[in-house]
Amino acid sequence: MRISAYSGTALAVLLSLLAGCTSSGIDALDIVKSSKIDPAATASIRPMVPPTGLDVAEAPRQTASTIEVTSELGFAAEHAQSPVELAVIRAEEPVAPAAIPVPAPTDFARPKVYKASFTDAKPINFGRLSPHPFEVHGVDVSRWQGDIDWQKLRRDGGNFAFIKATDGGDHTDPNFRTNWNAAREAGVPRGAYHFFYWCRTASSQADWFIRNVPKEKGALPPVIDVEWNHTSSCKKRPSPATVREKMQVFMDKLEAHYGQRPIIYTAPDFYEDNLQGAFKDYPFWLRSVAAHPSKVYPNRDFVFWQYSGTGLAASHDTRIDLNVFNGSEAGWHKWLARNRH
């Protein structure tokens, strides 16, 4: 630390006064003869002594975290009422930035399973092979369901959901993003599905789906919905070989991107025309609203069964598709552990 400007100025004034007493310079000052110095005068002169432990030429390295500077080092009297602390920041001790809170990771292992309380506008008597005893129920939705209260839907027994994302190569469901995010916030395991259009290339449709559906931790596998297009803009009905070839191109691209084997959703007429005995190493989601899938799709294993298109739930005002997982609650948790991102 350097001597203060106030102390340096006082010393210079004192020396100049002493030097002015003679024309011979400081060496000729007669200060050794005590008889020439008035004792009363000397008593009023305070020696200019640096503070203890401080070298005038060079300041020692500071080791304390603060330095107290008082009026004795030259500060005006009004600043001397209390010590002033000057912070010393050491280069070797940088100040760490404030930590940014990180949300706790979501546990996707074992979501709670709620008992289904859905009703049906057009109930079907399935006999002994009814979907109602199944332990894990879920839904599939699109823009036609309007605004959905996902928290309420989950409590009603919506333990999983498939949400329409895209169809063809240039259309997205306008409610997809809203449903996708709200279902996740409600803790509903959900996947996205694509309605396949037989008048577009499979590759372009896969690209469109990938462009619009995020690759997200916790999502169910993507779904390809294959049915005959009942629209005036596309009346093509390719051969079974062409159908399967197009499906394979689409599914290969999705599996390469998402790292999950896609699920195949289909209806009885399309299955009978094109898919009997095919894609045995793919999971199937089967529509069968009048009988158990084993009656409609003989010798076909399945993971999900869509048993109604006229379901009712307290979460929204319109009808909704109802589904079940083909297994127990324990089996559901095992399936999730193997097939989610």
Short mmCIF file of C-alpha atoms in Angstrom, two decimals:
data_model
loop_
_atom_site.label_atom_id
_atom_site.label_comp_id
_atom_site.label_asym_id
_atom_site.label_seq_id
_atom_site.Cartn_x
_atom_site.Cartn_y
_atom_site.Cartn_z
CA MET A 1 0.00 0.00 0.00
CA ARG A 2 1.33 3.54 -0.85
CA ILE A 3 1.48 6.36 1.79
CA SER A 4 -1.63 8.53 1.58
CA ALA A 5 -1.62 11.78 -0.41
CA TYR A 6 -2.50 13.75 2.72
CA SER A 7 0.52 12.44 4.66
CA GLY A 8 2.88 13.01 1.71
CA THR A 9 1.74 16.61 1.33
CA ALA A 10 2.21 17.38 5.03
CA LEU A 11 5.75 15.99 4.95
CA ALA A 12 6.65 18.08 1.91
CA VAL A 13 5.36 21.26 3.58
CA LEU A 14 7.36 20.57 6.75
CA LEU A 15 10.56 20.01 4.79
CA SER A 16 10.08 23.18 2.76
CA LEU A 17 9.56 25.22 5.94
CA LEU A 18 12.68 23.81 7.48
CA ALA A 19 14.66 24.37 4.30
CA GLY A 20 13.53 28.01 4.22
CA CYS A 21 15.34 28.78 7.54
CA THR A 22 18.75 28.87 5.82
CA SER A 23 20.27 29.51 2.45
CA SER A 24 22.73 26.67 2.84
CA GLY A 25 20.26 23.81 2.32
CA ILE A 26 19.26 21.02 4.59
CA ASP A 27 22.81 20.00 5.44
CA ALA A 28 23.43 23.41 7.07
CA LEU A 29 20.39 23.35 9.33
CA ASP A 30 21.42 23.94 12.93
CA ILE A 31 19.04 21.43 14.47
CA VAL A 32 21.47 19.71 16.81
CA LYS A 33 21.68 22.64 19.20
CA SER A 34 18.73 22.17 21.51
CA SER A 35 19.18 25.67 22.87
CA LYS A 36 17.89 27.12 19.59
CA ILE A 37 14.64 25.10 19.60
CA ASP A 38 11.65 26.18 21.62
CA PRO A 39 10.45 23.15 23.59
CA ALA A 40 6.88 24.45 23.44
CA ALA A 41 7.04 24.54 19.67
CA THR A 42 8.40 21.03 19.35
CA ALA A 43 5.66 19.67 21.53
CA SER A 44 3.04 20.65 18.95
CA ILE A 45 4.81 18.91 16.08
CA ARG A 46 3.74 15.27 15.54
CA PRO A 47 6.24 13.10 13.72
CA MET A 48 5.02 11.71 10.36
CA VAL A 49 5.28 8.00 11.02
CA PRO A 50 3.68 5.45 8.71
CA PRO A 51 1.19 3.11 10.33
CA THR A 52 2.79 0.19 12.13
CA GLY A 53 3.69 -2.71 9.87
CA LEU A 54 3.38 -0.74 6.59
CA ASP A 55 6.43 -0.03 4.48
CA VAL A 56 6.24 3.37 2.80
CA ALA A 57 7.95 2.27 -0.38
CA GLU A 58 5.97 -0.90 -0.98
CA ALA A 59 2.73 -2.23 0.39
CA PRO A 60 2.82 -5.71 1.87
CA ARG A 61 0.62 -8.45 0.31
CA GLN A 62 -2.76 -8.40 1.98
CA THR A 63 -3.87 -11.55 3.69
CA ALA A 64 -7.02 -10.36 5.37
CA SER A 65 -10.33 -10.30 3.53
CA THR A 66 -10.86 -6.61 4.39
CA ILE A 67 -8.72 -3.56 5.24
CA GLU A 68 -9.83 -0.97 7.81
CA VAL A 69 -8.97 2.55 6.73
CA THR A 70 -9.41 5.32 9.35
CA SER A 71 -8.85 9.05 9.52
CA GLU A 72 -5.29 8.50 10.74
CA LEU A 73 -4.39 7.60 7.12
CA GLY A 74 -5.62 10.96 5.92
CA PHE A 75 -9.39 10.57 5.51
CA ALA A 76 -11.47 13.59 6.47
CA ALA A 77 -12.92 13.64 9.95
CA GLU A 78 -16.44 13.04 8.76
CA HIS A 79 -15.36 9.67 7.31
CA ALA A 80 -13.67 8.61 10.53
CA GLN A 81 -16.80 7.93 12.58
CA SER A 82 -16.64 4.24 11.70
CA PRO A 83 -14.12 2.07 9.84
CA VAL A 84 -14.59 1.67 6.09
CA GLU A 85 -14.19 -1.82 4.73
CA LEU A 86 -12.63 -2.20 1.30
CA ALA A 87 -13.24 -5.62 -0.25
CA VAL A 88 -10.17 -7.33 -1.65
CA ILE A 89 -10.92 -9.85 -4.39
CA ARG A 90 -8.13 -12.32 -4.92
CA ALA A 91 -7.45 -13.46 -8.46
CA GLU A 92 -6.97 -17.03 -7.29
CA GLU A 93 -10.41 -17.07 -5.63
CA PRO A 94 -12.99 -16.18 -8.35
CA VAL A 95 -16.56 -15.58 -7.33
CA ALA A 96 -18.73 -18.49 -8.47
CA PRO A 97 -21.85 -17.58 -10.48
CA ALA A 98 -25.23 -18.24 -8.91
CA ALA A 99 -26.45 -21.77 -9.54
CA ILE A 100 -29.39 -22.17 -11.96
CA PRO A 101 -32.11 -24.41 -10.50
CA VAL A 102 -32.51 -27.65 -12.45
CA PRO A 103 -35.89 -29.38 -12.34
CA ALA A 104 -35.85 -32.87 -10.88
CA PRO A 105 -36.03 -35.52 -13.60
CA THR A 106 -39.46 -37.04 -14.15
CA ASP A 107 -39.80 -40.66 -13.06
CA PHE A 108 -41.12 -42.58 -16.07
CA ALA A 109 -40.73 -46.01 -14.49
CA ARG A 110 -44.07 -46.69 -12.78
CA PRO A 111 -46.87 -44.20 -13.47
CA LYS A 112 -49.92 -44.72 -11.32
CA VAL A 113 -52.70 -46.75 -12.92
CA TYR A 114 -56.23 -45.40 -12.37
CA LYS A 115 -59.35 -47.54 -12.56
CA ALA A 116 -61.39 -46.69 -15.65
CA SER A 117 -64.68 -44.86 -15.14
CA PHE A 118 -65.56 -44.32 -18.81
CA THR A 119 -69.03 -44.91 -20.18
CA ASP A 120 -70.13 -45.59 -23.73
CA ALA A 121 -72.76 -43.86 -25.86
CA LYS A 122 -73.29 -47.14 -27.76
CA PRO A 123 -72.28 -49.95 -25.43
CA ILE A 124 -71.54 -53.38 -26.86
CA ASN A 125 -72.01 -56.69 -25.11
CA PHE A 126 -68.70 -58.45 -25.66
CA GLY A 127 -69.73 -61.47 -23.59
CA ARG A 128 -67.02 -63.28 -21.67
CA LEU A 129 -64.25 -61.57 -23.63
CA SER A 130 -65.14 -58.04 -22.57
CA PRO A 131 -62.55 -55.25 -22.41
CA HIS A 132 -63.88 -53.97 -19.09
CA PRO A 133 -61.99 -56.37 -16.78
CA PHE A 134 -58.66 -55.29 -18.31
CA GLU A 135 -56.57 -53.42 -15.76
CA VAL A 136 -55.02 -50.68 -17.92
CA HIS A 137 -57.31 -48.50 -20.03
CA GLY A 138 -56.39 -45.58 -22.28
CA VAL A 139 -57.56 -43.35 -25.13
CA ASP A 140 -56.65 -42.01 -28.54
CA VAL A 141 -57.47 -38.43 -29.48
CA SER A 142 -57.33 -35.87 -32.27
CA ARG A 143 -58.72 -32.41 -32.92
CA TRP A 144 -62.22 -33.89 -32.99
CA GLN A 145 -62.17 -34.22 -29.20
CA GLY A 146 -61.72 -30.45 -28.82
CA ASP A 147 -60.29 -29.10 -25.57
CA ILE A 148 -59.39 -31.83 -23.11
CA ASP A 149 -58.87 -31.60 -19.37
CA TRP A 150 -55.96 -34.03 -19.21
CA GLN A 151 -55.72 -34.09 -15.44
CA LYS A 152 -59.35 -35.16 -15.22
CA LEU A 153 -58.97 -37.61 -18.11
CA ARG A 154 -56.09 -39.28 -16.30
CA ARG A 155 -58.12 -39.66 -13.10
CA ASP A 156 -60.99 -41.11 -15.15
CA GLY A 157 -58.71 -43.94 -16.27
CA GLY A 158 -56.76 -42.48 -19.19
CA ASN A 159 -53.57 -44.35 -18.30
CA PHE A 160 -52.10 -43.91 -21.78
CA ALA A 161 -52.93 -41.90 -24.88
CA PHE A 162 -52.15 -41.99 -28.57
CA ILE A 163 -52.39 -38.49 -30.04
CA LYS A 164 -52.84 -37.75 -33.72
CA ALA A 165 -49.91 -35.77 -35.06
CA THR A 166 -49.87 -35.94 -38.85
CA ASP A 167 -51.39 -37.45 -41.97
CA GLY A 168 -50.03 -37.57 -45.47
CA GLY A 169 -47.06 -35.35 -46.16
CA ASP A 170 -48.36 -31.88 -45.44
CA HIS A 171 -51.01 -31.97 -42.71
CA THR A 172 -50.67 -31.70 -38.93
CA ASP A 173 -53.43 -32.02 -36.40
CA PRO A 174 -54.04 -28.48 -35.08
CA ASN A 175 -54.43 -29.77 -31.51
CA PHE A 176 -51.37 -32.00 -31.51
CA ARG A 177 -48.95 -29.71 -29.69
CA THR A 178 -51.51 -28.72 -27.08
CA ASN A 179 -52.51 -32.32 -26.41
CA TRP A 180 -48.92 -33.55 -26.49
CA ASN A 181 -47.72 -31.08 -23.88
CA ALA A 182 -50.82 -31.21 -21.67
CA ALA A 183 -50.79 -35.01 -21.55
CA ARG A 184 -47.18 -34.98 -20.45
CA GLU A 185 -47.87 -32.41 -17.74
CA ALA A 186 -50.69 -34.61 -16.47
CA GLY A 187 -48.35 -37.60 -16.27
CA VAL A 188 -50.07 -39.57 -19.04
CA PRO A 189 -47.73 -41.85 -21.03
CA ARG A 190 -48.39 -40.86 -24.64
CA GLY A 191 -47.33 -41.54 -28.18
CA ALA A 192 -48.02 -39.88 -31.53
CA TYR A 193 -49.66 -41.46 -34.55
CA HIS A 194 -49.58 -40.81 -38.30
CA PHE A 195 -52.45 -41.54 -40.66
CA PHE A 196 -50.85 -43.05 -43.75
CA TYR A 197 -51.86 -41.66 -47.14
CA TRP A 198 -51.56 -44.04 -50.09
CA CYS A 199 -51.14 -41.25 -52.64
CA ARG A 200 -47.86 -39.95 -51.15
CA THR A 201 -44.44 -41.56 -50.95
CA ALA A 202 -43.63 -43.33 -47.71
CA SER A 203 -40.32 -41.52 -47.33
CA SER A 204 -41.87 -38.04 -47.54
CA GLN A 205 -44.51 -39.00 -44.99
CA ALA A 206 -41.87 -40.27 -42.58
CA ASP A 207 -39.94 -37.02 -42.98
CA TRP A 208 -43.10 -35.04 -42.27
CA PHE A 209 -43.83 -37.00 -39.11
CA ILE A 210 -40.24 -36.63 -37.86
CA ARG A 211 -40.37 -32.91 -38.56
CA ASN A 212 -43.47 -32.46 -36.39
CA VAL A 213 -43.12 -35.00 -33.57
CA PRO A 214 -40.31 -34.39 -31.08
CA LYS A 215 -37.96 -37.14 -30.00
CA GLU A 216 -38.72 -36.93 -26.32
CA LYS A 217 -37.80 -38.91 -23.22
CA GLY A 218 -40.73 -40.90 -21.89
CA ALA A 219 -42.74 -41.02 -25.12
CA LEU A 220 -44.41 -44.21 -26.29
CA PRO A 221 -43.34 -45.65 -29.66
CA PRO A 222 -44.66 -43.86 -32.76
CA VAL A 223 -47.68 -45.34 -34.52
CA ILE A 224 -48.45 -45.87 -38.21
CA ASP A 225 -52.22 -45.91 -38.79
CA VAL A 226 -52.90 -47.98 -41.93
CA GLU A 227 -56.44 -48.06 -43.31
CA TRP A 228 -58.00 -47.50 -46.70
CA ASN A 229 -58.30 -43.78 -47.40
CA HIS A 230 -61.99 -42.95 -47.67
CA THR A 231 -61.46 -39.58 -49.32
CA SER A 232 -62.17 -38.34 -52.82
CA SER A 233 -58.61 -37.04 -53.16
CA CYS A 234 -57.04 -40.48 -52.86
CA LYS A 235 -58.87 -43.60 -53.93
CA LYS A 236 -55.77 -45.70 -54.56
CA ARG A 237 -55.73 -49.24 -53.23
CA PRO A 238 -52.24 -50.61 -53.87
CA SER A 239 -51.47 -54.31 -53.98
CA PRO A 240 -50.64 -56.06 -50.68
CA ALA A 241 -46.98 -56.22 -51.68
CA THR A 242 -46.87 -52.48 -52.39
CA VAL A 243 -48.70 -51.72 -49.15
CA ARG A 244 -46.18 -53.69 -47.12
CA GLU A 245 -43.25 -52.17 -49.00
CA LYS A 246 -44.46 -48.63 -48.30
CA MET A 247 -45.09 -49.45 -44.66
CA GLN A 248 -41.60 -50.88 -44.28
CA VAL A 249 -39.95 -47.76 -45.71
CA PHE A 250 -41.95 -45.54 -43.37
CA MET A 251 -41.33 -47.67 -40.29
CA ASP A 252 -37.62 -48.07 -40.96
CA LYS A 253 -37.14 -44.30 -41.07
CA LEU A 254 -39.07 -43.77 -37.85
CA GLU A 255 -37.23 -46.53 -36.02
CA ALA A 256 -33.87 -45.14 -37.11
CA HIS A 257 -34.81 -41.68 -35.86
CA TYR A 258 -36.65 -42.44 -32.61
CA GLY A 259 -34.87 -45.64 -31.63
CA GLN A 260 -38.21 -47.40 -31.09
CA ARG A 261 -39.99 -49.99 -33.18
CA PRO A 262 -43.23 -48.42 -34.45
CA ILE A 263 -46.65 -49.76 -33.53
CA ILE A 264 -49.02 -50.74 -36.36
CA TYR A 265 -52.66 -49.66 -35.97
CA THR A 266 -55.17 -51.15 -38.37
CA ALA A 267 -58.82 -52.05 -38.95
CA PRO A 268 -60.35 -55.43 -39.87
CA ASP A 269 -60.92 -54.88 -43.61
CA PHE A 270 -57.46 -53.47 -44.26
CA TYR A 271 -55.83 -56.19 -42.20
CA GLU A 272 -57.64 -58.91 -44.09
CA ASP A 273 -56.60 -57.43 -47.45
CA ASN A 274 -52.95 -56.75 -46.69
CA LEU A 275 -51.48 -57.77 -43.36
CA GLN A 276 -52.40 -61.35 -42.54
CA GLY A 277 -49.21 -63.13 -41.53
CA ALA A 278 -47.06 -60.01 -42.10
CA PHE A 279 -44.90 -57.97 -39.71
CA LYS A 280 -44.88 -60.60 -36.97
CA ASP A 281 -42.02 -58.85 -35.18
CA TYR A 282 -43.95 -55.56 -34.87
CA PRO A 283 -46.41 -54.63 -32.09
CA PHE A 284 -50.03 -54.28 -33.24
CA TRP A 285 -52.84 -52.04 -32.04
CA LEU A 286 -56.10 -53.49 -33.35
CA ARG A 287 -59.50 -51.93 -33.86
CA SER A 288 -62.32 -54.29 -32.94
CA VAL A 289 -65.51 -52.66 -31.67
CA ALA A 290 -67.86 -55.65 -31.80
CA ALA A 291 -65.81 -58.61 -30.65
CA HIS A 292 -62.53 -59.58 -29.02
CA PRO A 293 -59.56 -59.21 -31.42
CA SER A 294 -58.93 -62.95 -31.30
CA LYS A 295 -62.23 -63.40 -33.15
CA VAL A 296 -61.44 -60.78 -35.81
CA TYR A 297 -57.67 -61.18 -36.21
CA PRO A 298 -57.00 -64.88 -35.70
CA ASN A 299 -53.43 -65.84 -34.76
CA ARG A 300 -52.37 -62.22 -34.39
CA ASP A 301 -50.72 -61.09 -31.18
CA PHE A 302 -51.54 -57.54 -30.14
CA VAL A 303 -50.48 -55.00 -27.52
CA PHE A 304 -53.45 -52.59 -27.64
CA TRP A 305 -57.13 -53.11 -28.38
CA GLN A 306 -59.36 -50.24 -29.50
CA TYR A 307 -62.78 -51.46 -28.37
CA SER A 308 -64.96 -48.35 -28.78
CA GLY A 309 -65.24 -45.20 -30.86
CA THR A 310 -68.14 -43.84 -28.82
CA GLY A 311 -66.65 -43.52 -25.35
CA LEU A 312 -67.66 -40.80 -22.93
CA ALA A 313 -65.50 -39.12 -20.29
CA ALA A 314 -65.96 -36.23 -17.88
CA SER A 315 -62.82 -34.54 -19.20
CA HIS A 316 -64.46 -33.15 -22.37
CA ASP A 317 -67.77 -32.92 -24.19
CA THR A 318 -67.29 -35.14 -27.25
CA ARG A 319 -66.98 -38.87 -27.82
CA ILE A 320 -63.60 -40.49 -27.51
CA ASP A 321 -61.92 -43.73 -28.64
CA LEU A 322 -61.37 -46.20 -25.80
CA ASN A 323 -58.56 -48.75 -25.60
CA VAL A 324 -56.99 -51.31 -23.30
CA PHE A 325 -53.49 -52.67 -22.87
CA ASN A 326 -53.43 -56.42 -23.48
CA GLY A 327 -51.97 -57.45 -20.13
CA SER A 328 -51.95 -56.89 -16.39
CA GLU A 329 -50.85 -53.77 -14.54
CA ALA A 330 -47.52 -55.44 -13.78
CA GLY A 331 -47.18 -56.34 -17.45
CA TRP A 332 -47.89 -52.72 -18.36
CA HIS A 333 -45.03 -51.46 -16.24
CA LYS A 334 -42.68 -54.01 -17.80
CA TRP A 335 -43.79 -53.05 -21.29
CA LEU A 336 -43.23 -49.36 -20.52
CA ALA A 337 -39.76 -50.06 -19.18
CA ARG A 338 -38.81 -51.81 -22.44
CA ASN A 339 -40.49 -49.53 -24.95
CA ARG A 340 -40.38 -45.92 -23.79
CA HIS A 341 -37.53 -43.62 -24.78
#
